[in-house]
Amino acid sequence: MLDLAGTTLDADDRELLRHPAVGGVILFTRNFESPEQLTQLNSSIHALREPHLLIGVDQEGGRVQRFRQGFTRLPPAGRFGQLYATDPVRARQACESVAWLMAAELRSVGVDFSFAPVLDLDRGISQVIGDRALGTKVQMIGDLATVWTEGVRQAGMAAVGKHFPGHGGVSVDSHAELPSDMRRLVDLEMEDLVPFRRLIDQGLEAIMPAHVLYPNIDPRPAGFSPVWLKDILRERLGFQGVIFSDDLNMGAASAAGDYPQRARAAAAAGCDMLLICNNRPAAIEIVGAFEEHRDPAANLRLLRMHGRKHIERLRLHEQPEWRRAVHQVAQFEALKTLDLGLDDPTDPETVG
């Protein structure tokens, strides 16, 4: 899964996207001018292949929202947790409604899925996670993530839980360097893994592992670790969905070697789809290295990520669900002015 430089496909893009080792495209703010332009871009991507290439985006809300003009500005996930602390029922209703809104708006322009929800526990340690997390308590995150996934499914979208097994216990930003979490597996099982286990039991479609090292469990970062992805995630937790690698261009991923080595290590560990962003030469290297790679089981799992229930954008505002969701967003704005930070340098144009 790779990125594009602009708002339309050029000849080089089309040639690369037709390569059999390419399975999808991740979009960023630079790929967006308007909903109309985005719809045309996505249509041109989908027209290249059958079954069509997957199209994903980070549209979590708050400071991680790639598409803005013409889309509803979504509150950060942490706002739901704040509301949950005083009114759990209302928080769940708002979370489900806003998740539906996010997904419906993306489906109306042809995006298949968003890399959300964040299932990390906000421990007040990780600035890169912070209010991207749904809350500070395990029960809170599990409850809110459950209704979040229900909301996106109602709009025809699969959910992607991240960052397995939990990024909230480290202060280092994995976009820049490799964080190390010294906790034992039993400690993670008591807290950080609980929301993942709960959503897996409810049929979570996809998971993205963290570029974080847990040396007391395995000497390899989670996204490159068969212990984490095969033994714990697949076998112990019974996860049957898609495993997306986090961006192989991130600083933390360099622990696995050069770009083809990173890709091979992630695939050998159990990742079904490998993300390489903001580095076209590296993407070409990886695609070349995977010329002969075939994984029928991964391809079957990835079929679940295709979007359903396309709603015409011009008719979206007629939906009663849309009016309810926009009302929920307006209430959050009334309670506290949204500090979206959409151009915040702490949120680089990378997945994760």
CSV table of C-alpha atoms in Angstrom, one decimal:
chain,number,residue,atom,x,y,z
A,1,MET,CA,0.0,0.0,0.0
A,2,LEU,CA,1.6,3.2,-1.2
A,3,ASP,CA,1.0,6.9,-1.6
A,4,LEU,CA,0.6,9.4,-4.4
A,5,ALA,CA,2.3,12.7,-5.0
A,6,GLY,CA,-0.6,14.8,-6.3
A,7,THR,CA,-4.3,15.2,-6.9
A,8,THR,CA,-4.5,13.1,-10.1
A,9,LEU,CA,-2.8,10.0,-11.4
A,10,ASP,CA,0.1,10.4,-13.8
A,11,ALA,CA,1.5,7.8,-16.1
A,12,ASP,CA,4.1,6.6,-13.6
A,13,ASP,CA,1.4,6.2,-10.9
A,14,ARG,CA,-0.8,4.2,-13.2
A,15,GLU,CA,2.1,1.8,-14.2
A,16,LEU,CA,3.1,1.3,-10.5
A,17,LEU,CA,-0.5,0.8,-9.3
A,18,ARG,CA,-1.0,-1.9,-11.9
A,19,HIS,CA,1.9,-3.9,-10.5
A,20,PRO,CA,0.6,-7.2,-9.0
A,21,ALA,CA,2.5,-6.6,-5.7
A,22,VAL,CA,0.6,-3.3,-5.1
A,23,GLY,CA,-2.7,-3.8,-3.2
A,24,GLY,CA,-3.8,-0.3,-2.2
A,25,VAL,CA,-3.3,3.4,-1.9
A,26,ILE,CA,-3.1,5.6,1.2
A,27,LEU,CA,-4.2,9.2,0.7
A,28,PHE,CA,-2.9,12.3,2.4
A,29,THR,CA,-3.9,16.0,2.6
A,30,ARG,CA,-1.7,16.7,-0.5
A,31,ASN,CA,-4.0,14.5,-2.5
A,32,PHE,CA,-7.1,16.5,-1.7
A,33,GLU,CA,-8.5,19.7,-3.3
A,34,SER,CA,-12.2,19.2,-3.0
A,35,PRO,CA,-14.7,16.4,-2.5
A,36,GLU,CA,-15.4,16.4,-6.3
A,37,GLN,CA,-11.7,16.1,-7.2
A,38,LEU,CA,-11.2,13.4,-4.6
A,39,THR,CA,-14.2,11.4,-6.0
A,40,GLN,CA,-12.6,11.5,-9.4
A,41,LEU,CA,-9.2,10.5,-8.1
A,42,ASN,CA,-10.6,7.5,-6.2
A,43,SER,CA,-12.7,6.5,-9.3
A,44,SER,CA,-9.6,6.5,-11.4
A,45,ILE,CA,-7.7,4.4,-8.8
A,46,HIS,CA,-10.5,1.9,-8.6
A,47,ALA,CA,-10.8,1.6,-12.4
A,48,LEU,CA,-7.2,0.4,-12.7
A,49,ARG,CA,-7.8,-3.1,-11.3
A,50,GLU,CA,-10.4,-5.8,-10.6
A,51,PRO,CA,-10.9,-6.4,-7.8
A,52,HIS,CA,-10.1,-2.8,-7.2
A,53,LEU,CA,-7.2,-1.4,-5.2
A,54,LEU,CA,-8.1,-0.6,-1.6
A,55,ILE,CA,-8.1,3.1,-0.7
A,56,GLY,CA,-7.4,4.1,2.9
A,57,VAL,CA,-6.8,7.3,4.8
A,58,ASP,CA,-6.1,8.6,8.4
A,59,GLN,CA,-9.4,10.4,9.1
A,60,GLU,CA,-9.5,9.9,12.9
A,61,GLY,CA,-10.6,13.4,13.8
A,62,GLY,CA,-8.8,16.2,15.7
A,63,ARG,CA,-5.2,16.7,14.6
A,64,VAL,CA,-5.3,13.6,12.4
A,65,GLN,CA,-7.9,14.5,9.7
A,66,ARG,CA,-6.5,14.5,6.1
A,67,PHE,CA,-9.6,15.9,4.3
A,68,ARG,CA,-11.0,19.1,5.6
A,69,GLN,CA,-12.8,21.5,3.2
A,70,GLY,CA,-16.2,20.0,2.4
A,71,PHE,CA,-15.9,17.5,5.2
A,72,THR,CA,-17.2,17.8,8.8
A,73,ARG,CA,-14.4,18.8,11.2
A,74,LEU,CA,-14.4,15.9,13.6
A,75,PRO,CA,-13.5,16.1,17.3
A,76,PRO,CA,-10.4,14.2,18.6
A,77,ALA,CA,-11.3,10.8,19.9
A,78,GLY,CA,-10.3,11.9,23.4
A,79,ARG,CA,-13.4,14.2,23.6
A,80,PHE,CA,-15.5,11.1,23.8
A,81,GLY,CA,-13.5,9.8,26.7
A,82,GLN,CA,-13.9,13.2,28.5
A,83,LEU,CA,-17.7,13.0,28.0
A,84,TYR,CA,-17.8,9.3,29.1
A,85,ALA,CA,-16.3,10.3,32.5
A,86,THR,CA,-19.5,12.2,33.3
A,87,ASP,CA,-22.1,10.7,31.0
A,88,PRO,CA,-21.3,7.3,29.5
A,89,VAL,CA,-24.6,6.9,27.7
A,90,ARG,CA,-24.4,10.2,25.9
A,91,ALA,CA,-20.7,9.5,25.1
A,92,ARG,CA,-21.5,6.2,23.5
A,93,GLN,CA,-24.3,7.7,21.4
A,94,ALA,CA,-22.1,10.6,20.3
A,95,CYS,CA,-19.1,8.3,19.4
A,96,GLU,CA,-21.3,6.0,17.3
A,97,SER,CA,-22.9,8.8,15.5
A,98,VAL,CA,-19.7,10.7,14.7
A,99,ALA,CA,-18.0,7.4,13.6
A,100,TRP,CA,-20.9,6.9,11.2
A,101,LEU,CA,-20.4,10.5,9.9
A,102,MET,CA,-16.7,10.0,9.3
A,103,ALA,CA,-17.3,6.8,7.5
A,104,ALA,CA,-20.3,7.9,5.4
A,105,GLU,CA,-18.5,11.0,4.2
A,106,LEU,CA,-15.5,8.9,3.1
A,107,ARG,CA,-17.6,6.3,1.4
A,108,SER,CA,-19.5,9.1,-0.5
A,109,VAL,CA,-16.2,10.0,-2.2
A,110,GLY,CA,-15.0,6.4,-2.8
A,111,VAL,CA,-12.6,5.8,0.1
A,112,ASP,CA,-12.8,2.3,1.4
A,113,PHE,CA,-11.7,2.7,5.0
A,114,SER,CA,-10.0,4.9,7.6
A,115,PHE,CA,-7.2,3.7,9.8
A,116,ALA,CA,-9.2,4.0,13.0
A,117,PRO,CA,-10.0,3.6,15.9
A,118,VAL,CA,-7.0,4.2,18.0
A,119,LEU,CA,-7.2,1.6,20.8
A,120,ASP,CA,-4.2,2.8,22.7
A,121,LEU,CA,-4.6,3.8,26.4
A,122,ASP,CA,-3.8,7.5,27.0
A,123,ARG,CA,-1.5,7.3,30.0
A,124,GLY,CA,-0.4,10.9,29.7
A,125,ILE,CA,3.0,9.7,28.5
A,126,SER,CA,2.9,9.6,24.7
A,127,GLN,CA,2.4,13.0,22.9
A,128,VAL,CA,2.0,11.3,19.6
A,129,ILE,CA,-1.0,9.4,20.9
A,130,GLY,CA,-2.5,11.9,23.5
A,131,ASP,CA,-6.1,12.8,22.6
A,132,ARG,CA,-6.1,10.5,19.6
A,133,ALA,CA,-6.9,7.8,22.2
A,134,LEU,CA,-10.5,7.3,23.2
A,135,GLY,CA,-9.7,7.6,26.8
A,136,THR,CA,-7.6,6.9,29.9
A,137,LYS,CA,-9.4,3.8,31.2
A,138,VAL,CA,-9.6,0.3,29.7
A,139,GLN,CA,-13.4,0.0,30.1
A,140,MET,CA,-13.9,3.4,28.6
A,141,ILE,CA,-11.9,2.6,25.5
A,142,GLY,CA,-13.5,-0.8,25.1
A,143,ASP,CA,-17.0,0.7,25.3
A,144,LEU,CA,-16.3,3.6,23.0
A,145,ALA,CA,-14.4,1.5,20.5
A,146,THR,CA,-17.3,-1.0,20.3
A,147,VAL,CA,-19.8,1.7,19.3
A,148,TRP,CA,-17.2,3.4,17.0
A,149,THR,CA,-16.9,0.2,15.0
A,150,GLU,CA,-20.7,-0.2,15.0
A,151,GLY,CA,-21.0,3.3,13.6
A,152,VAL,CA,-18.5,2.8,10.7
A,153,ARG,CA,-20.0,-0.6,9.8
A,154,GLN,CA,-23.5,1.0,9.5
A,155,ALA,CA,-21.9,3.3,6.9
A,156,GLY,CA,-20.4,0.4,5.0
A,157,MET,CA,-16.8,0.6,6.3
A,158,ALA,CA,-14.5,-1.8,8.1
A,159,ALA,CA,-12.6,-0.7,11.2
A,160,VAL,CA,-8.8,-0.8,11.8
A,161,GLY,CA,-7.7,-1.0,15.4
A,162,LYS,CA,-4.3,0.5,16.2
A,163,HIS,CA,-1.5,0.3,17.5
A,164,PHE,CA,-1.3,-3.3,18.7
A,165,PRO,CA,-0.4,-4.2,21.5
A,166,GLY,CA,-0.5,-0.6,22.7
A,167,HIS,CA,1.6,2.6,22.0
A,168,GLY,CA,0.5,4.6,25.1
A,169,GLY,CA,3.2,3.4,27.5
A,170,VAL,CA,6.2,5.1,25.7
A,171,SER,CA,7.1,8.8,25.3
A,172,VAL,CA,9.3,8.4,22.2
A,173,ASP,CA,7.6,9.1,18.8
A,174,SER,CA,7.9,6.0,16.6
A,175,HIS,CA,7.8,8.3,13.5
A,176,ALA,CA,11.3,9.4,14.5
A,177,GLU,CA,12.9,6.6,16.5
A,178,LEU,CA,12.2,3.2,18.0
A,179,PRO,CA,10.4,3.4,21.4
A,180,SER,CA,11.0,0.6,24.0
A,181,ASP,CA,8.3,-0.5,26.5
A,182,MET,CA,9.8,-2.4,29.4
A,183,ARG,CA,6.5,-3.9,30.7
A,184,ARG,CA,5.9,-7.6,30.9
A,185,LEU,CA,3.3,-9.5,28.9
A,186,VAL,CA,1.2,-10.0,32.0
A,187,ASP,CA,1.1,-6.2,32.6
A,188,LEU,CA,0.0,-5.6,29.0
A,189,GLU,CA,-2.6,-8.3,29.2
A,190,MET,CA,-4.1,-6.6,32.2
A,191,GLU,CA,-4.6,-3.3,30.5
A,192,ASP,CA,-3.4,-2.4,27.0
A,193,LEU,CA,-4.4,-5.6,25.3
A,194,VAL,CA,-7.9,-5.6,26.8
A,195,PRO,CA,-9.6,-3.3,24.2
A,196,PHE,CA,-7.9,-5.2,21.4
A,197,ARG,CA,-9.2,-8.5,22.8
A,198,ARG,CA,-12.7,-7.1,23.2
A,199,LEU,CA,-12.9,-5.9,19.6
A,200,ILE,CA,-11.4,-9.1,18.2
A,201,ASP,CA,-14.2,-11.0,20.0
A,202,GLN,CA,-16.6,-8.7,18.2
A,203,GLY,CA,-15.2,-9.4,14.7
A,204,LEU,CA,-12.7,-6.5,14.3
A,205,GLU,CA,-11.8,-6.5,10.6
A,206,ALA,CA,-8.2,-5.2,10.8
A,207,ILE,CA,-5.3,-4.3,13.2
A,208,MET,CA,-2.2,-2.2,12.8
A,209,PRO,CA,0.7,-3.1,15.0
A,210,ALA,CA,3.0,-0.6,16.7
A,211,HIS,CA,6.6,0.1,15.7
A,212,VAL,CA,7.4,-0.3,19.4
A,213,LEU,CA,9.9,-2.7,21.0
A,214,TYR,CA,8.8,-4.8,24.0
A,215,PRO,CA,12.1,-6.4,25.0
A,216,ASN,CA,10.7,-8.5,27.8
A,217,ILE,CA,8.4,-10.3,25.3
A,218,ASP,CA,10.5,-10.3,22.1
A,219,PRO,CA,13.7,-8.6,20.8
A,220,ARG,CA,11.9,-7.5,17.6
A,221,PRO,CA,9.5,-4.5,17.4
A,222,ALA,CA,5.8,-5.7,17.4
A,223,GLY,CA,5.3,-5.0,13.7
A,224,PHE,CA,8.2,-7.3,12.8
A,225,SER,CA,7.6,-10.0,15.4
A,226,PRO,CA,6.1,-13.4,14.8
A,227,VAL,CA,5.7,-13.7,18.5
A,228,TRP,CA,3.4,-10.7,18.7
A,229,LEU,CA,1.5,-11.2,15.4
A,230,LYS,CA,1.3,-15.0,15.0
A,231,ASP,CA,1.6,-16.4,18.5
A,232,ILE,CA,-0.2,-13.8,20.5
A,233,LEU,CA,-2.5,-11.9,18.0
A,234,ARG,CA,-3.5,-14.9,15.8
A,235,GLU,CA,-3.2,-17.8,18.1
A,236,ARG,CA,-3.8,-16.6,21.6
A,237,LEU,CA,-6.3,-13.8,20.8
A,238,GLY,CA,-7.9,-15.6,17.8
A,239,PHE,CA,-7.7,-12.6,15.4
A,240,GLN,CA,-8.7,-13.6,11.9
A,241,GLY,CA,-8.7,-10.2,10.2
A,242,VAL,CA,-6.2,-8.2,8.2
A,243,ILE,CA,-2.9,-7.1,9.7
A,244,PHE,CA,-1.6,-3.9,8.2
A,245,SER,CA,2.0,-2.9,8.9
A,246,ASP,CA,2.6,0.6,10.1
A,247,ASP,CA,4.5,2.8,7.7
A,248,LEU,CA,7.9,1.1,6.8
A,249,ASN,CA,9.3,4.6,6.2
A,250,MET,CA,9.0,5.6,9.8
A,251,GLY,CA,12.2,6.1,11.9
A,252,ALA,CA,11.4,3.2,14.2
A,253,ALA,CA,11.1,0.7,11.2
A,254,SER,CA,14.8,1.2,10.4
A,255,ALA,CA,15.6,-1.4,13.2
A,256,ALA,CA,14.5,-4.0,10.7
A,257,GLY,CA,17.1,-3.1,8.0
A,258,ASP,CA,16.9,-1.5,4.6
A,259,TYR,CA,13.5,-1.2,2.9
A,260,PRO,CA,13.2,-4.6,1.2
A,261,GLN,CA,14.4,-6.2,4.5
A,262,ARG,CA,11.8,-4.3,6.5
A,263,ALA,CA,9.1,-5.4,4.1
A,264,ARG,CA,10.2,-9.1,4.2
A,265,ALA,CA,10.5,-9.0,8.0
A,266,ALA,CA,7.0,-7.5,8.3
A,267,ALA,CA,5.5,-10.1,5.9
A,268,ALA,CA,7.3,-13.0,7.6
A,269,ALA,CA,6.0,-11.8,11.0
A,270,GLY,CA,2.4,-12.0,9.7
A,271,CYS,CA,1.5,-8.7,8.1
A,272,ASP,CA,-1.0,-9.0,5.2
A,273,MET,CA,-0.4,-5.6,3.7
A,274,LEU,CA,2.7,-3.4,4.0
A,275,LEU,CA,2.5,0.3,4.0
A,276,ILE,CA,5.3,2.5,2.6
A,277,CYS,CA,4.6,6.2,2.5
A,278,ASN,CA,6.3,9.4,1.4
A,279,ASN,CA,9.2,7.6,-0.3
A,280,ARG,CA,8.6,6.5,-3.9
A,281,PRO,CA,12.1,5.1,-4.5
A,282,ALA,CA,11.6,2.8,-1.4
A,283,ALA,CA,8.2,1.8,-2.6
A,284,ILE,CA,9.6,0.8,-6.0
A,285,GLU,CA,12.3,-1.2,-4.2
A,286,ILE,CA,9.8,-3.1,-2.1
A,287,VAL,CA,7.4,-3.7,-5.0
A,288,GLY,CA,10.3,-5.2,-7.0
A,289,ALA,CA,11.3,-7.4,-4.1
A,290,PHE,CA,7.8,-8.8,-3.9
A,291,GLU,CA,7.5,-9.5,-7.6
A,292,GLU,CA,6.9,-13.2,-7.0
A,293,HIS,CA,5.2,-12.9,-3.6
A,294,ARG,CA,1.8,-14.6,-3.3
A,295,ASP,CA,-0.4,-15.0,-0.2
A,296,PRO,CA,-3.9,-16.2,-1.0
A,297,ALA,CA,-4.9,-16.2,2.6
A,298,ALA,CA,-4.0,-12.5,3.0
A,299,ASN,CA,-5.8,-11.7,-0.2
A,300,LEU,CA,-9.0,-13.3,1.1
A,301,ARG,CA,-8.7,-11.4,4.4
A,302,LEU,CA,-8.2,-8.1,2.5
A,303,LEU,CA,-11.5,-8.6,0.6
A,304,ARG,CA,-13.3,-7.6,3.9
A,305,MET,CA,-11.7,-4.1,3.6
A,306,HIS,CA,-13.6,-3.1,0.5
A,307,GLY,CA,-16.2,-0.4,1.2
A,308,ARG,CA,-19.9,-1.1,0.9
A,309,LYS,CA,-23.1,1.0,1.0
A,310,HIS,CA,-22.0,3.9,-1.2
A,311,ILE,CA,-24.1,7.0,-0.6
A,312,GLU,CA,-24.3,9.7,-3.2
A,313,ARG,CA,-22.5,12.7,-1.7
A,314,LEU,CA,-25.3,15.1,-2.8
A,315,ARG,CA,-27.8,13.0,-1.0
A,316,LEU,CA,-25.8,12.4,2.2
A,317,HIS,CA,-27.1,15.6,3.9
A,318,GLU,CA,-30.6,14.2,3.4
A,319,GLN,CA,-29.9,11.3,5.8
A,320,PRO,CA,-31.3,11.6,9.3
A,321,GLU,CA,-28.1,10.0,10.6
A,322,TRP,CA,-26.1,12.9,9.1
A,323,ARG,CA,-28.2,15.5,10.8
A,324,ARG,CA,-27.9,13.7,14.1
A,325,ALA,CA,-24.1,13.4,13.7
A,326,VAL,CA,-23.6,17.0,12.8
A,327,HIS,CA,-25.6,18.0,15.8
A,328,GLN,CA,-23.3,15.9,18.0
A,329,VAL,CA,-20.2,17.6,16.5
A,330,ALA,CA,-21.8,21.0,17.1
A,331,GLN,CA,-22.4,20.1,20.7
A,332,PHE,CA,-18.7,19.3,21.2
A,333,GLU,CA,-17.8,22.6,19.6
A,334,ALA,CA,-20.1,24.4,22.0
A,335,LEU,CA,-18.6,22.7,25.0
A,336,LYS,CA,-15.0,23.5,24.0
A,337,THR,CA,-13.6,25.2,20.9
A,338,LEU,CA,-11.9,22.5,18.8
A,339,ASP,CA,-8.2,22.8,18.6
A,340,LEU,CA,-7.8,20.7,15.5
A,341,GLY,CA,-4.1,21.3,14.9
A,342,LEU,CA,-4.5,20.0,11.4
A,343,ASP,CA,-1.2,21.5,10.3
A,344,ASP,CA,0.6,20.7,13.6
A,345,PRO,CA,4.2,19.7,12.9
A,346,THR,CA,3.9,16.9,15.6
A,347,ASP,CA,1.6,15.1,13.2
A,348,PRO,CA,3.7,14.5,10.1
A,349,GLU,CA,2.2,13.4,6.8
A,350,THR,CA,2.6,9.7,7.6
A,351,VAL,CA,0.3,6.9,8.6
A,352,GLY,CA,0.3,5.6,12.1
